[in-house]
XYZ file of C-alpha atoms in Angstrom:
510
model
C -44.031 24.684 -44.983
C -41.133 26.297 -43.081
C -38.354 23.749 -43.873
C -36.498 24.519 -47.012
C -33.385 23.024 -48.899
C -30.238 24.575 -50.261
C -30.965 27.299 -52.599
C -34.616 27.798 -51.747
C -36.006 30.974 -50.208
C -39.236 31.971 -48.278
C -40.623 35.100 -46.714
C -39.913 35.492 -42.922
C -43.070 37.466 -41.578
C -42.885 39.556 -38.403
C -40.412 41.855 -36.867
C -38.794 40.204 -34.030
C -37.277 36.940 -34.676
C -35.090 34.264 -32.607
C -32.464 32.671 -34.982
C -30.735 29.511 -33.637
C -27.817 27.555 -35.019
C -28.315 23.979 -33.663
C -25.864 21.005 -34.112
C -24.292 18.183 -32.149
C -22.037 19.389 -29.012
C -18.269 19.565 -29.603
C -16.001 16.422 -28.448
C -15.593 12.958 -29.622
C -14.151 13.851 -32.976
C -16.839 16.864 -33.499
C -14.915 20.254 -33.716
C -16.087 23.334 -32.107
C -18.364 25.762 -34.013
C -18.538 29.440 -33.722
C -21.216 31.494 -34.994
C -21.682 35.256 -36.267
C -24.154 37.329 -38.091
C -22.692 39.828 -40.497
C -24.598 42.974 -41.562
C -23.841 43.708 -45.321
C -24.442 46.721 -47.211
C -25.464 46.872 -50.784
C -21.873 46.695 -52.089
C -21.769 43.155 -50.172
C -19.328 44.630 -47.561
C -19.620 43.839 -43.744
C -20.666 46.976 -42.185
C -21.343 45.379 -38.654
C -21.790 42.243 -36.786
C -23.876 40.641 -34.317
C -22.673 37.823 -31.845
C -24.738 34.597 -31.369
C -25.005 33.748 -27.462
C -24.150 29.908 -26.726
C -27.178 28.814 -24.846
C -25.279 25.250 -23.513
C -25.733 21.747 -24.394
C -28.989 19.824 -23.896
C -29.184 16.139 -24.781
C -25.935 16.362 -26.672
C -27.124 19.403 -28.772
C -25.392 22.812 -28.675
C -26.880 25.837 -29.847
C -26.166 29.514 -30.496
C -28.977 32.120 -30.262
C -29.689 35.615 -31.625
C -32.898 37.600 -30.977
C -33.049 40.214 -33.719
C -35.528 43.153 -33.959
C -35.613 43.973 -37.747
C -37.280 47.083 -37.141
C -33.843 48.554 -35.561
C -31.805 47.390 -38.492
C -30.812 50.395 -40.423
C -31.741 51.119 -44.065
C -28.169 50.623 -45.265
C -28.040 47.143 -44.211
C -29.288 44.931 -47.151
C -28.538 41.583 -45.946
C -27.812 39.525 -42.805
C -25.550 36.603 -43.250
C -25.161 33.893 -40.642
C -21.752 32.491 -40.849
C -20.241 29.216 -38.759
C -16.514 28.581 -38.499
C -15.078 25.395 -37.335
C -12.214 24.890 -35.109
C -9.578 22.100 -35.340
C -11.870 20.250 -37.947
C -14.188 20.592 -40.872
C -17.997 21.383 -40.820
C -18.602 18.232 -42.246
C -17.764 16.510 -39.162
C -20.545 18.491 -37.404
C -23.712 16.371 -37.283
C -27.069 17.819 -37.163
C -26.048 21.341 -38.134
C -29.120 23.544 -39.023
C -30.274 27.186 -38.738
C -33.875 27.801 -37.453
C -35.919 31.181 -37.240
C -38.856 31.516 -35.090
C -41.097 34.303 -33.911
C -39.701 35.907 -30.963
C -43.340 36.497 -29.676
C -45.265 33.229 -30.202
C -42.347 30.956 -30.806
C -43.976 29.659 -34.169
C -41.104 28.261 -36.492
C -40.907 30.496 -39.540
C -37.800 29.151 -41.272
C -35.618 25.838 -40.904
C -32.582 24.821 -43.023
C -30.803 21.647 -42.281
C -27.264 21.454 -43.686
C -26.796 18.027 -45.038
C -23.814 18.402 -47.707
C -21.220 19.962 -45.691
C -17.724 18.307 -46.435
C -14.395 19.690 -46.227
C -15.392 23.277 -45.403
C -13.950 25.120 -42.236
C -16.245 28.172 -42.711
C -19.722 28.059 -44.077
C -22.418 30.686 -45.153
C -25.412 28.779 -43.428
C -28.041 31.392 -44.750
C -29.170 34.870 -45.225
C -31.629 37.123 -44.518
C -32.385 39.935 -47.328
C -34.871 42.855 -47.868
C -37.506 42.073 -50.542
C -40.680 44.218 -51.483
C -40.586 46.090 -48.032
C -40.198 42.826 -45.862
C -37.604 40.183 -45.162
C -36.767 36.817 -46.909
C -34.571 33.928 -45.813
C -32.462 32.077 -48.475
C -30.767 28.723 -47.504
C -27.210 29.017 -48.888
C -24.992 26.143 -47.145
C -21.814 27.437 -49.239
C -18.594 27.540 -47.526
C -14.772 27.855 -48.011
C -12.224 24.954 -47.560
C -9.593 27.912 -46.681
C -11.665 28.883 -43.696
C -11.769 32.158 -41.870
C -9.324 34.065 -43.985
C -11.102 33.150 -47.388
C -14.460 34.107 -45.992
C -12.808 37.474 -44.558
C -11.578 38.340 -48.130
C -14.974 37.375 -49.687
C -16.679 40.316 -47.325
C -13.719 42.616 -47.250
C -13.023 42.140 -43.602
C -9.779 41.709 -41.854
C -8.496 39.053 -39.449
C -5.693 39.090 -36.870
C -2.246 38.356 -38.311
C -0.634 35.042 -37.208
C 1.474 35.058 -33.959
C 5.382 34.397 -34.249
C 5.484 30.729 -34.522
C 1.911 30.103 -33.358
C -1.682 29.454 -34.643
C -3.923 32.547 -35.843
C -5.696 33.724 -32.637
C -8.807 35.030 -34.323
C -11.061 36.557 -31.656
C -14.695 37.257 -31.239
C -15.923 40.484 -32.467
C -17.363 42.901 -29.956
C -19.828 45.726 -30.484
C -19.624 47.342 -33.842
C -17.205 47.837 -36.729
C -18.184 51.316 -36.718
C -15.351 53.306 -35.227
C -13.028 54.977 -37.836
C -9.352 54.337 -38.115
C -8.441 56.715 -41.034
C -9.517 56.611 -44.493
C -7.007 53.857 -45.634
C -7.377 51.425 -42.790
C -9.036 47.789 -43.293
C -12.454 46.819 -41.701
C -11.075 45.113 -38.578
C -14.136 42.481 -37.899
C -12.519 39.841 -36.114
C -14.395 36.700 -36.754
C -15.147 33.994 -33.929
C -12.938 31.271 -32.942
C -13.673 28.802 -30.184
C -16.628 29.233 -27.783
C -19.066 31.912 -28.270
C -19.962 34.159 -25.414
C -21.934 37.337 -24.775
C -20.530 40.339 -26.149
C -18.723 42.537 -23.382
C -18.525 45.641 -25.580
C -19.675 49.013 -24.402
C -22.873 50.258 -26.001
C -20.880 53.459 -26.558
C -19.041 51.755 -29.176
C -22.054 51.265 -31.330
C -24.102 53.433 -33.166
C -27.232 51.842 -31.825
C -25.730 49.340 -29.275
C -25.717 45.859 -29.139
C -28.159 44.188 -26.710
C -26.681 41.796 -24.037
C -27.055 38.042 -24.121
C -26.974 38.017 -27.967
C -29.994 40.150 -28.236
C -30.095 42.365 -31.294
C -32.353 45.199 -30.355
C -29.909 47.302 -32.457
C -26.827 46.529 -34.486
C -23.484 47.860 -35.243
C -22.964 49.927 -38.262
C -19.998 51.557 -39.987
C -19.833 55.239 -39.381
C -17.129 56.054 -41.988
C -18.040 58.476 -44.689
C -19.085 57.038 -47.778
C -20.904 57.958 -50.987
C -23.572 56.180 -53.088
C -24.040 56.296 -56.806
C -27.747 56.376 -56.799
C -30.688 54.675 -55.334
C -29.685 51.128 -53.573
C -26.378 51.891 -52.524
C -26.138 53.920 -49.469
C -22.589 53.325 -48.479
C -20.331 53.065 -51.514
C -16.998 53.770 -50.157
C -16.495 53.155 -46.230
C -13.528 54.683 -44.391
C -11.550 52.001 -42.419
C -12.669 51.223 -38.959
C -11.001 50.349 -35.741
C -11.721 47.737 -32.923
C -13.537 48.536 -29.846
C -11.593 49.588 -26.869
C -13.094 46.651 -24.630
C -10.928 43.585 -23.886
C -11.304 40.449 -26.171
C -12.543 37.050 -24.858
C -10.060 34.793 -23.630
C -9.436 31.495 -25.358
C -7.005 28.656 -24.668
C -5.311 28.952 -28.281
C -4.897 32.865 -28.062
C -2.018 34.144 -25.801
C -2.886 37.608 -24.229
C -1.339 40.420 -25.949
C -0.647 38.225 -29.017
C -3.101 39.721 -31.389
C -1.750 41.990 -34.040
C -3.749 43.613 -36.691
C -3.335 42.140 -40.103
C -1.568 44.420 -42.705
C -4.342 43.918 -45.343
C -3.783 45.429 -48.616
C -5.939 48.457 -49.554
C -9.316 47.537 -50.602
C -10.357 48.817 -54.180
C -13.252 51.353 -54.475
C -16.622 49.660 -54.286
C -18.701 50.127 -57.689
C -21.431 52.548 -57.462
C -25.049 52.221 -58.653
C -25.541 54.345 -61.752
C -23.386 55.247 -64.925
C -19.717 56.697 -64.659
C -17.408 58.009 -67.204
C -18.735 55.899 -69.971
C -22.220 56.871 -71.441
C -25.215 54.424 -71.186
C -27.948 54.205 -73.625
C -31.000 53.093 -71.907
C -32.796 49.948 -73.395
C -35.569 50.774 -75.737
C -39.100 49.969 -74.504
C -39.816 46.510 -75.600
C -42.672 45.573 -77.913
C -45.521 43.220 -76.547
C -44.115 40.753 -79.487
C -40.753 40.871 -78.187
C -41.863 40.125 -74.484
C -43.892 37.274 -75.635
C -41.197 35.848 -77.671
C -38.621 35.600 -74.907
C -41.138 34.929 -72.180
C -39.900 31.401 -71.336
C -36.040 32.797 -71.634
C -36.230 35.854 -69.309
C -38.408 38.364 -67.336
C -38.742 42.087 -67.666
C -36.945 44.724 -65.461
C -35.482 48.115 -65.639
C -31.940 48.357 -66.667
C -29.316 47.988 -63.772
C -26.037 49.973 -64.068
C -22.955 49.880 -62.078
C -19.838 51.580 -62.572
C -16.332 51.447 -60.944
C -12.460 52.085 -61.219
C -10.012 49.208 -61.075
C -10.341 45.644 -59.964
C -13.365 44.797 -57.796
C -15.794 42.141 -56.688
C -19.382 43.006 -55.789
C -22.967 41.492 -55.535
C -25.801 43.145 -57.062
C -28.382 44.869 -54.571
C -31.208 44.133 -56.819
C -31.774 40.480 -58.200
C -33.371 40.315 -61.666
C -36.415 37.861 -62.403
C -35.236 34.230 -63.039
C -34.099 33.752 -66.526
C -31.538 34.968 -68.943
C -30.166 38.485 -68.827
C -28.163 40.622 -71.135
C -24.797 41.651 -69.493
C -23.091 44.734 -71.404
C -19.724 45.816 -70.224
C -17.333 48.437 -71.448
C -13.905 50.297 -69.840
C -11.448 52.854 -70.539
C -8.182 52.311 -71.055
C -6.412 49.499 -73.060
C -4.678 47.362 -70.859
C -5.923 43.922 -69.410
C -9.369 43.528 -68.545
C -11.620 40.619 -67.677
C -15.205 40.218 -66.209
C -16.417 37.152 -64.251
C -19.439 36.095 -62.496
C -18.464 34.411 -59.285
C -20.035 31.927 -56.670
C -20.036 32.304 -52.783
C -16.413 30.944 -52.761
C -15.346 33.785 -55.001
C -14.541 31.206 -57.651
C -15.325 31.871 -61.267
C -18.975 30.626 -62.137
C -19.165 32.041 -65.578
C -16.334 33.460 -67.535
C -17.827 36.462 -69.433
C -14.797 37.439 -71.294
C -12.750 40.425 -71.718
C -12.881 43.977 -73.527
C -10.088 44.766 -75.797
C -11.527 47.828 -76.908
C -11.792 51.203 -75.011
C -15.242 52.777 -74.741
C -16.995 50.054 -76.614
C -19.553 47.786 -75.073
C -19.378 44.136 -75.336
C -22.273 41.859 -74.935
C -22.945 38.475 -73.228
C -26.004 36.361 -71.983
C -26.125 34.585 -68.650
C -28.515 32.792 -66.526
C -29.809 34.290 -63.390
C -31.908 31.947 -61.223
C -33.094 34.192 -58.532
C -31.686 32.094 -55.956
C -28.384 34.118 -55.255
C -27.668 37.694 -56.057
C -25.370 38.023 -59.124
C -21.808 38.409 -57.900
C -19.168 39.880 -60.307
C -15.495 40.000 -60.345
C -13.827 42.751 -62.555
C -9.970 42.596 -63.206
C -8.163 45.646 -64.668
C -5.673 48.389 -64.270
C -6.323 50.561 -61.218
C -6.676 53.608 -63.658
C -9.384 52.220 -65.870
C -12.884 52.877 -65.235
C -15.595 50.443 -66.348
C -19.584 50.342 -66.612
C -21.506 47.027 -66.194
C -25.185 47.165 -67.417
C -27.595 44.309 -66.680
C -30.703 44.374 -69.238
C -33.711 42.263 -69.849
C -33.461 39.935 -72.864
C -36.510 41.308 -74.542
C -34.175 44.170 -76.116
C -32.338 41.470 -78.201
C -33.029 41.432 -82.136
C -34.275 38.516 -83.848
C -31.802 36.229 -86.129
C -34.282 35.367 -88.869
C -32.758 34.207 -91.923
C -29.780 36.111 -91.821
C -28.082 38.821 -89.490
C -25.058 40.929 -89.767
C -22.946 42.845 -87.222
C -19.687 43.676 -85.683
C -18.200 42.529 -82.471
C -20.162 40.845 -79.785
C -23.842 40.451 -79.889
C -26.979 38.225 -78.825
C -29.737 37.333 -81.266
C -32.828 35.529 -80.667
C -33.717 32.467 -82.681
C -37.443 31.242 -82.552
C -37.611 28.964 -85.851
C -37.190 25.474 -86.548
C -33.752 23.531 -86.320
C -31.471 24.038 -89.206
C -27.731 24.860 -90.347
C -26.117 28.043 -89.023
C -23.472 29.354 -91.377
C -21.080 31.965 -89.791
C -18.982 34.172 -91.731
C -16.315 36.882 -90.721
C -14.433 39.423 -92.398
C -11.458 40.338 -90.210
C -10.385 43.724 -89.643
C -6.676 42.447 -89.807
C -4.880 40.007 -91.736
C -6.422 37.127 -89.531
C -9.354 36.812 -87.071
C -11.782 34.411 -85.136
C -15.476 34.131 -84.823
C -17.262 32.136 -81.907
C -20.823 31.622 -81.628
C -22.695 29.907 -78.851
C -26.171 28.826 -78.310
C -28.209 29.247 -74.858
C -31.332 27.008 -74.717
C -34.033 27.423 -72.217
C -33.493 26.400 -68.530
C -35.555 25.521 -65.358
C -34.770 27.674 -62.463
C -32.680 25.933 -60.025
C -31.802 23.310 -62.491
C -27.901 22.606 -62.769
C -25.959 24.809 -65.277
C -25.057 23.464 -68.498
C -22.374 24.513 -70.975
C -23.805 26.398 -74.117
C -23.717 24.816 -77.512
C -21.092 25.529 -79.730
C -22.427 26.962 -82.866
C -19.133 28.379 -84.377
C -15.508 28.396 -83.723
C -13.153 29.302 -86.449
C -10.209 31.345 -87.071
C -8.270 32.483 -90.284
C -7.975 35.179 -92.980
C -11.842 34.602 -94.003
C -13.454 32.311 -91.274
C -16.535 30.371 -92.418
C -18.015 27.474 -90.808
C -21.414 25.554 -90.886
C -22.834 23.773 -87.813
C -26.196 22.486 -86.579
C -28.770 24.945 -85.014
C -31.010 23.818 -82.625
C -34.697 24.368 -82.626
C -35.810 27.611 -80.852
C -36.478 29.404 -78.908
C -32.687 29.978 -77.944
C -30.249 32.464 -77.740
C -27.472 32.796 -80.412
C -24.556 34.829 -78.949
C -21.720 35.945 -80.944
C -18.902 36.022 -78.233
C -15.974 36.847 -80.593
C -15.923 38.469 -83.929
C -13.199 40.360 -85.019
C -14.515 42.344 -87.792
C -17.654 42.197 -89.807
C -19.679 38.894 -89.489
C -22.792 37.177 -90.894
C -24.960 34.513 -89.786
C -27.331 32.546 -92.161
C -29.886 29.919 -91.251
C -30.551 27.217 -93.972
C -32.604 24.330 -93.720
C -31.151 21.198 -92.405
C -28.738 18.980 -94.512
C -28.596 21.886 -97.108
C -25.153 22.900 -96.505
C -22.496 21.155 -98.932
C -20.440 18.668 -96.911
C -17.286 20.363 -97.510
C -18.654 23.417 -95.767
C -19.276 21.091 -92.624
C -15.405 20.440 -92.381
C -12.892 22.346 -90.449
C -10.364 24.275 -92.395
C -7.570 21.505 -92.402
C -10.118 18.996 -93.868
C -11.103 21.208 -96.486
C -7.551 21.492 -97.652
C -7.066 17.864 -97.646
C -10.200 17.322 -99.747
C -8.930 19.719 -102.284
C -5.322 18.332 -102.506
């Protein structure tokens, strides 16, 4: 079966494909749509683009086409993302929007995704082709941006033309490659499409391999800026800025000749590198067969994945762990503000992983990875601070048992029956707080749900008892400012006064 729904993926066999984006032709309330393919490196940064050729309207249907030879795609390109930008309207106003992949040799349909839930988005990631086990797979994404072109450009760290004086943003079609160097501090000026899409008029000399005419991609544009990688999987860690080709742009009714000015984009942060940085990382111990079996329905096995960087950053993992829960350990240098989030395609917060208040000490969180999308992270901190993030398998956690003690954040495995969890904290200062969450098994692809609150208490000696669900589940101490202890008791064995919050205990004693 080649037709898939949003979030699903499937292998795309063969080397030569024809990619088509089809929808109802513009007019009568249907906005114009421009389509491009962004070539992304392991840091989720656009290093090139391919233009889809408009084939013309047939039976009130319009299509853009790209013939792609994957054998000519360089190894630094990890993903090819198909993006659509609406003009003078939203993509929810475009009926019949779909992306289809077929064999260029036989015409056999290999993948089909029909977008059926677009609403207010003005820019949309239709789908992506990504490398996996020596081949390619297609993932139906269908996620977009209400803010349109500029939000998409920010997410993939590319620039768009600045607004003209008193006029609209004359965003032009990209031509050739984004691979010309414009100095070490310049932005990457990929000008995303607006209005009708035509053939690229760029000279083959402007690309590393050259872009085929008529939307055919026997090669692709690639960045030539000097970069560095931090280990296997990241071949372009920090690209220099690039400049546009010297050929003339397409002409559009909205764009006035000579009115395009380069956006003054802020300097981009240095992308993270694959591998440890300034903070030492202790490898995960080899998991015992018993530990692997205990967490079998909660998470899979994989090798530790380490990223390091400096200052604020936003990146996607180049390796996707198996479906299930994963451990996220993070530490930083310095003592200022630091925050870590998992983000969605819109760049919005998906999971707040918290902060790190102590220099060089790892915090630990547990989060879900459904294997539908690569995990994407956003780090917020001072430009001088260095940080390290380690993604580990959950088989390395220790079991909660009848009791456990520790300091700081921790993740434990509960495999026993339902009961009462008594949480205590001995603060390092006059007062402190303890917060414990429970994470139950999930089905891949199911909607995310909030973790169970197993403890949330503060004071000079916080203590709270709450119901503990039947295992298996992860018990995560996400805040413990001091020495904490967790005790598991049978249900209803805790005296009633221990189940009440601090204010109700004081009232009961008065």
